[in-house]
Amino acid sequence: KGVKDDGVYNRNVTISWDSYVKITSATLQLGKGSEFDIQNGYVCKENGEYTLNVTDELNKRVSISFTIDKVAPKVTGVKNGKYYRDSVSFDVKDDTRYTVYDGDKEVSTSFSDEKYYSLRVVDEAGNTTWVKFGIDNTKPKMSVKNKAKIKKGKTVIKSVTIYRKAKKSGKYKKYKTLKGKTSYKFKKVGYYKLTIKDKSGLSVKRYITVKKK
């Protein structure tokens, strides 16, 4: 009881049999280790591949193989929360078979569409690793007159910085940083430079001159 042939588990496994069954021999082997005797109610705790051999009083023998895997899949080649400009491929390392899901859909480990991905990597034992990243190869867009307006699209804005040209030095100095805003109306006369950066590292600059009306 408690284990099936070719079963894969992400928990401890207890091996037991009914007390009325006359078992003359019960042995267990972990991986390539030595075979050893076990008693009714033995608990398997270590990760690995097991082989269970049980013989009853009629000399009938049953052999069962099963695996314990408590470790979630390890994902390399992509960083959670990061945005990329190009296609993304990642590797998965696990001792059992695994499947990658985007929602309920099975997908590969290579992606090129511009979007934010929230993927589940689930191994045969049910251990799960989440992979979350974005692909953005579109530069930010902005219209500028006497008002700067950032256009929404596939790109995810990281920062919007406004610089104002100093009269004496002629150099642009940081004037304002927009947080959570998609537009800004210029009220003071002067020369301005706007820099927009998105989360994949793409940026765009615009210059504007605000004159007296």
mmCIF file of C-alpha atoms in Angstrom:
data_model
loop_
_atom_site.group_PDB
_atom_site.id
_atom_site.type_symbol
_atom_site.label_atom_id
_atom_site.label_comp_id
_atom_site.label_asym_id
_atom_site.label_seq_id
_atom_site.Cartn_x
_atom_site.Cartn_y
_atom_site.Cartn_z
ATOM 1 C CA LYS A 1 0.000 0.000 0.000
ATOM 2 C CA GLY A 2 0.996 3.651 -0.395
ATOM 3 C CA VAL A 3 3.003 3.210 -3.575
ATOM 4 C CA LYS A 4 2.351 2.331 -7.230
ATOM 5 C CA ASP A 5 4.628 0.921 -9.888
ATOM 6 C CA ASP A 6 6.313 3.746 -11.855
ATOM 7 C CA GLY A 7 4.815 6.287 -9.439
ATOM 8 C CA VAL A 8 6.530 9.664 -8.947
ATOM 9 C CA TYR A 9 6.023 11.459 -5.625
ATOM 10 C CA ASN A 10 7.051 14.818 -4.145
ATOM 11 C CA ARG A 11 6.582 13.630 -0.549
ATOM 12 C CA ASN A 12 7.648 10.895 1.825
ATOM 13 C CA VAL A 13 6.304 7.469 0.860
ATOM 14 C CA THR A 14 5.153 4.904 3.442
ATOM 15 C CA ILE A 15 5.296 1.262 2.371
ATOM 16 C CA SER A 16 2.797 -0.978 4.124
ATOM 17 C CA TRP A 17 0.770 -4.134 3.632
ATOM 18 C CA ASP A 18 -2.259 -5.703 5.342
ATOM 19 C CA SER A 19 -1.390 -7.576 8.505
ATOM 20 C CA TYR A 20 -3.209 -10.723 7.374
ATOM 21 C CA VAL A 21 -0.887 -11.061 4.367
ATOM 22 C CA LYS A 22 2.038 -13.348 5.162
ATOM 23 C CA ILE A 23 5.104 -11.590 3.787
ATOM 24 C CA THR A 24 8.281 -13.639 3.971
ATOM 25 C CA SER A 25 10.598 -11.025 2.439
ATOM 26 C CA ALA A 26 10.463 -7.292 1.742
ATOM 27 C CA THR A 27 13.543 -5.529 0.459
ATOM 28 C CA LEU A 28 14.209 -2.045 -0.842
ATOM 29 C CA GLN A 29 16.958 -0.571 -3.002
ATOM 30 C CA LEU A 30 17.660 3.138 -3.514
ATOM 31 C CA GLY A 31 19.416 3.895 -6.787
ATOM 32 C CA LYS A 32 22.500 1.718 -7.203
ATOM 33 C CA GLY A 33 22.848 1.204 -3.457
ATOM 34 C CA SER A 34 22.652 -2.101 -1.633
ATOM 35 C CA GLU A 35 19.337 -3.882 -1.171
ATOM 36 C CA PHE A 36 18.120 -3.942 2.442
ATOM 37 C CA ASP A 37 15.267 -5.496 4.411
ATOM 38 C CA ILE A 38 12.328 -3.341 5.490
ATOM 39 C CA GLN A 39 9.423 -3.766 7.895
ATOM 40 C CA ASN A 40 5.740 -2.972 7.453
ATOM 41 C CA GLY A 41 5.293 0.833 7.641
ATOM 42 C CA TYR A 42 8.759 1.764 6.407
ATOM 43 C CA VAL A 43 8.985 5.436 5.358
ATOM 44 C CA CYS A 44 11.044 6.458 2.313
ATOM 45 C CA LYS A 45 12.310 10.035 2.691
ATOM 46 C CA GLU A 46 15.255 10.534 0.344
ATOM 47 C CA ASN A 47 15.032 11.690 -3.272
ATOM 48 C CA GLY A 48 15.849 9.044 -5.833
ATOM 49 C CA GLU A 49 14.679 5.937 -7.682
ATOM 50 C CA TYR A 50 13.528 3.019 -5.554
ATOM 51 C CA THR A 51 13.003 -0.682 -6.251
ATOM 52 C CA LEU A 52 10.750 -2.632 -3.882
ATOM 53 C CA ASN A 53 10.692 -6.445 -3.920
ATOM 54 C CA VAL A 54 8.069 -8.282 -1.851
ATOM 55 C CA THR A 55 7.624 -12.072 -1.547
ATOM 56 C CA ASP A 56 4.706 -13.827 0.206
ATOM 57 C CA GLU A 57 4.384 -17.279 1.808
ATOM 58 C CA LEU A 58 3.380 -18.800 -1.550
ATOM 59 C CA ASN A 59 6.668 -17.534 -2.983
ATOM 60 C CA LYS A 60 4.867 -15.021 -5.178
ATOM 61 C CA ARG A 61 7.104 -12.022 -5.825
ATOM 62 C CA VAL A 62 6.092 -8.474 -6.702
ATOM 63 C CA SER A 63 8.587 -5.860 -7.862
ATOM 64 C CA ILE A 64 7.676 -2.168 -7.835
ATOM 65 C CA SER A 65 9.752 0.790 -9.002
ATOM 66 C CA PHE A 66 8.985 4.360 -7.929
ATOM 67 C CA THR A 67 10.653 7.757 -7.620
ATOM 68 C CA ILE A 68 10.699 10.443 -4.928
ATOM 69 C CA ASP A 69 11.440 13.952 -6.207
ATOM 70 C CA LYS A 70 10.875 16.831 -3.773
ATOM 71 C CA VAL A 71 12.958 19.336 -5.730
ATOM 72 C CA ALA A 72 11.317 21.919 -8.022
ATOM 73 C CA PRO A 73 12.655 22.263 -11.590
ATOM 74 C CA LYS A 74 15.693 24.537 -11.880
ATOM 75 C CA VAL A 75 15.410 27.179 -14.608
ATOM 76 C CA THR A 76 18.473 28.909 -16.072
ATOM 77 C CA GLY A 77 18.940 31.412 -18.893
ATOM 78 C CA VAL A 78 16.229 33.852 -17.828
ATOM 79 C CA LYS A 79 15.801 36.169 -14.830
ATOM 80 C CA ASN A 80 12.447 36.582 -13.118
ATOM 81 C CA GLY A 81 10.915 40.031 -13.596
ATOM 82 C CA LYS A 82 13.368 41.098 -16.296
ATOM 83 C CA TYR A 83 12.461 42.515 -19.707
ATOM 84 C CA TYR A 84 14.373 41.445 -22.830
ATOM 85 C CA ARG A 85 14.697 43.038 -26.270
ATOM 86 C CA ASP A 86 15.247 39.801 -28.165
ATOM 87 C CA SER A 87 13.851 36.291 -28.194
ATOM 88 C CA VAL A 88 14.188 34.355 -24.949
ATOM 89 C CA SER A 89 15.121 30.715 -24.457
ATOM 90 C CA PHE A 90 15.716 29.037 -21.129
ATOM 91 C CA ASP A 91 16.874 25.644 -19.907
ATOM 92 C CA VAL A 92 15.209 23.399 -17.362
ATOM 93 C CA LYS A 93 17.036 20.870 -15.202
ATOM 94 C CA ASP A 94 15.034 18.239 -13.363
ATOM 95 C CA ASP A 95 15.392 14.574 -12.452
ATOM 96 C CA THR A 96 11.970 13.769 -13.932
ATOM 97 C CA ARG A 97 10.024 14.837 -16.982
ATOM 98 C CA TYR A 98 8.614 18.348 -16.960
ATOM 99 C CA THR A 99 6.058 20.476 -18.832
ATOM 100 C CA VAL A 100 5.963 24.246 -19.367
ATOM 101 C CA TYR A 101 2.547 25.940 -19.222
ATOM 102 C CA ASP A 102 1.421 29.396 -20.292
ATOM 103 C CA GLY A 103 -1.939 29.436 -18.542
ATOM 104 C CA ASP A 104 -3.408 26.013 -19.383
ATOM 105 C CA LYS A 105 -1.527 25.737 -22.672
ATOM 106 C CA GLU A 106 1.603 23.605 -23.035
ATOM 107 C CA VAL A 107 4.442 25.620 -24.575
ATOM 108 C CA SER A 108 8.126 25.263 -25.396
ATOM 109 C CA THR A 109 11.049 27.010 -23.696
ATOM 110 C CA SER A 110 11.605 29.534 -26.525
ATOM 111 C CA PHE A 111 9.631 32.777 -26.890
ATOM 112 C CA SER A 112 9.649 35.750 -29.269
ATOM 113 C CA ASP A 113 6.263 37.512 -29.047
ATOM 114 C CA GLU A 114 6.225 40.907 -27.356
ATOM 115 C CA LYS A 115 4.336 40.404 -24.089
ATOM 116 C CA TYR A 116 4.787 39.648 -20.419
ATOM 117 C CA TYR A 117 5.047 35.924 -19.700
ATOM 118 C CA SER A 118 4.000 34.148 -16.517
ATOM 119 C CA LEU A 119 4.914 30.506 -17.000
ATOM 120 C CA ARG A 120 4.675 27.394 -14.848
ATOM 121 C CA VAL A 121 7.279 24.668 -15.104
ATOM 122 C CA VAL A 122 5.795 21.514 -13.566
ATOM 123 C CA ASP A 123 7.683 18.253 -13.203
ATOM 124 C CA GLU A 124 6.252 14.732 -13.111
ATOM 125 C CA ALA A 125 6.065 14.775 -9.309
ATOM 126 C CA GLY A 126 4.041 18.011 -9.295
ATOM 127 C CA ASN A 127 6.826 20.340 -8.135
ATOM 128 C CA THR A 128 6.381 23.793 -9.687
ATOM 129 C CA THR A 129 8.688 26.672 -10.608
ATOM 130 C CA TRP A 130 7.316 29.995 -11.874
ATOM 131 C CA VAL A 131 9.117 31.897 -14.632
ATOM 132 C CA LYS A 132 8.080 35.522 -15.222
ATOM 133 C CA PHE A 133 9.651 37.865 -17.788
ATOM 134 C CA GLY A 134 8.790 40.267 -20.581
ATOM 135 C CA ILE A 135 9.850 40.740 -24.199
ATOM 136 C CA ASP A 136 9.814 44.324 -25.487
ATOM 137 C CA ASN A 137 11.637 45.401 -28.639
ATOM 138 C CA THR A 138 9.476 48.448 -29.392
ATOM 139 C CA LYS A 139 10.791 51.894 -28.527
ATOM 140 C CA PRO A 140 8.598 54.127 -26.373
ATOM 141 C CA LYS A 141 6.409 56.580 -28.299
ATOM 142 C CA MET A 142 5.659 60.140 -27.343
ATOM 143 C CA SER A 143 4.015 63.169 -28.856
ATOM 144 C CA VAL A 144 5.392 66.601 -27.938
ATOM 145 C CA LYS A 145 3.965 70.096 -28.414
ATOM 146 C CA ASN A 146 3.425 72.215 -25.361
ATOM 147 C CA LYS A 147 2.460 68.969 -23.697
ATOM 148 C CA ALA A 148 4.336 65.684 -23.580
ATOM 149 C CA LYS A 149 2.122 62.631 -23.926
ATOM 150 C CA ILE A 150 3.441 59.100 -23.681
ATOM 151 C CA LYS A 151 1.579 56.680 -25.896
ATOM 152 C CA LYS A 152 0.617 53.355 -24.430
ATOM 153 C CA GLY A 153 1.623 50.250 -26.314
ATOM 154 C CA LYS A 154 3.511 47.000 -25.830
ATOM 155 C CA THR A 155 6.424 48.763 -24.195
ATOM 156 C CA VAL A 156 6.542 49.072 -20.401
ATOM 157 C CA ILE A 157 7.879 52.422 -19.246
ATOM 158 C CA LYS A 158 10.576 52.386 -16.589
ATOM 159 C CA SER A 159 11.265 56.114 -16.271
ATOM 160 C CA VAL A 160 10.461 59.504 -17.794
ATOM 161 C CA THR A 161 12.949 62.271 -17.059
ATOM 162 C CA ILE A 162 12.638 65.937 -18.037
ATOM 163 C CA TYR A 163 15.741 68.130 -18.333
ATOM 164 C CA ARG A 164 15.715 71.946 -18.574
ATOM 165 C CA LYS A 165 18.430 73.943 -20.279
ATOM 166 C CA ALA A 166 20.247 76.316 -17.942
ATOM 167 C CA LYS A 167 20.534 79.897 -19.249
ATOM 168 C CA LYS A 168 24.117 80.496 -18.111
ATOM 169 C CA SER A 169 25.846 77.186 -18.834
ATOM 170 C CA GLY A 170 23.616 76.065 -21.694
ATOM 171 C CA LYS A 171 23.632 72.564 -20.224
ATOM 172 C CA TYR A 172 20.562 70.473 -19.626
ATOM 173 C CA LYS A 173 19.957 69.736 -15.955
ATOM 174 C CA LYS A 174 17.455 67.331 -14.469
ATOM 175 C CA TYR A 175 14.217 69.199 -13.910
ATOM 176 C CA LYS A 176 11.558 66.616 -13.117
ATOM 177 C CA THR A 177 10.936 62.873 -13.033
ATOM 178 C CA LEU A 178 7.467 61.618 -13.897
ATOM 179 C CA LYS A 179 6.219 58.726 -11.810
ATOM 180 C CA GLY A 180 3.108 56.910 -12.908
ATOM 181 C CA LYS A 181 2.081 59.698 -15.294
ATOM 182 C CA THR A 182 1.606 59.466 -19.034
ATOM 183 C CA SER A 183 1.465 63.202 -19.735
ATOM 184 C CA TYR A 184 3.059 66.460 -18.616
ATOM 185 C CA LYS A 185 2.144 70.045 -19.482
ATOM 186 C CA PHE A 186 4.987 72.566 -19.700
ATOM 187 C CA LYS A 187 4.194 75.848 -17.968
ATOM 188 C CA LYS A 188 7.574 77.590 -17.842
ATOM 189 C CA VAL A 189 9.243 79.133 -20.888
ATOM 190 C CA GLY A 190 12.500 77.404 -21.835
ATOM 191 C CA TYR A 191 14.252 74.597 -23.645
ATOM 192 C CA TYR A 192 13.577 71.044 -22.520
ATOM 193 C CA LYS A 193 14.816 67.544 -23.205
ATOM 194 C CA LEU A 194 12.738 64.474 -22.413
ATOM 195 C CA THR A 195 14.160 60.996 -22.026
ATOM 196 C CA ILE A 196 11.955 57.933 -21.834
ATOM 197 C CA LYS A 197 13.369 54.516 -20.942
ATOM 198 C CA ASP A 198 11.477 51.263 -20.982
ATOM 199 C CA LYS A 199 12.177 48.138 -18.953
ATOM 200 C CA SER A 200 14.039 46.394 -21.752
ATOM 201 C CA GLY A 201 16.571 49.258 -21.941
ATOM 202 C CA LEU A 202 15.261 50.984 -25.060
ATOM 203 C CA SER A 203 15.068 54.764 -24.861
ATOM 204 C CA VAL A 204 13.925 57.760 -26.873
ATOM 205 C CA LYS A 205 14.748 61.472 -26.579
ATOM 206 C CA ARG A 206 12.701 64.490 -27.579
ATOM 207 C CA TYR A 207 13.461 68.213 -27.432
ATOM 208 C CA ILE A 208 10.878 70.929 -26.930
ATOM 209 C CA THR A 209 10.947 74.710 -26.874
ATOM 210 C CA VAL A 210 8.303 76.420 -24.798
ATOM 211 C CA LYS A 211 7.727 80.053 -25.832
ATOM 212 C CA LYS A 212 5.631 82.857 -24.493
ATOM 213 C CA LYS A 213 2.115 82.879 -25.824
#
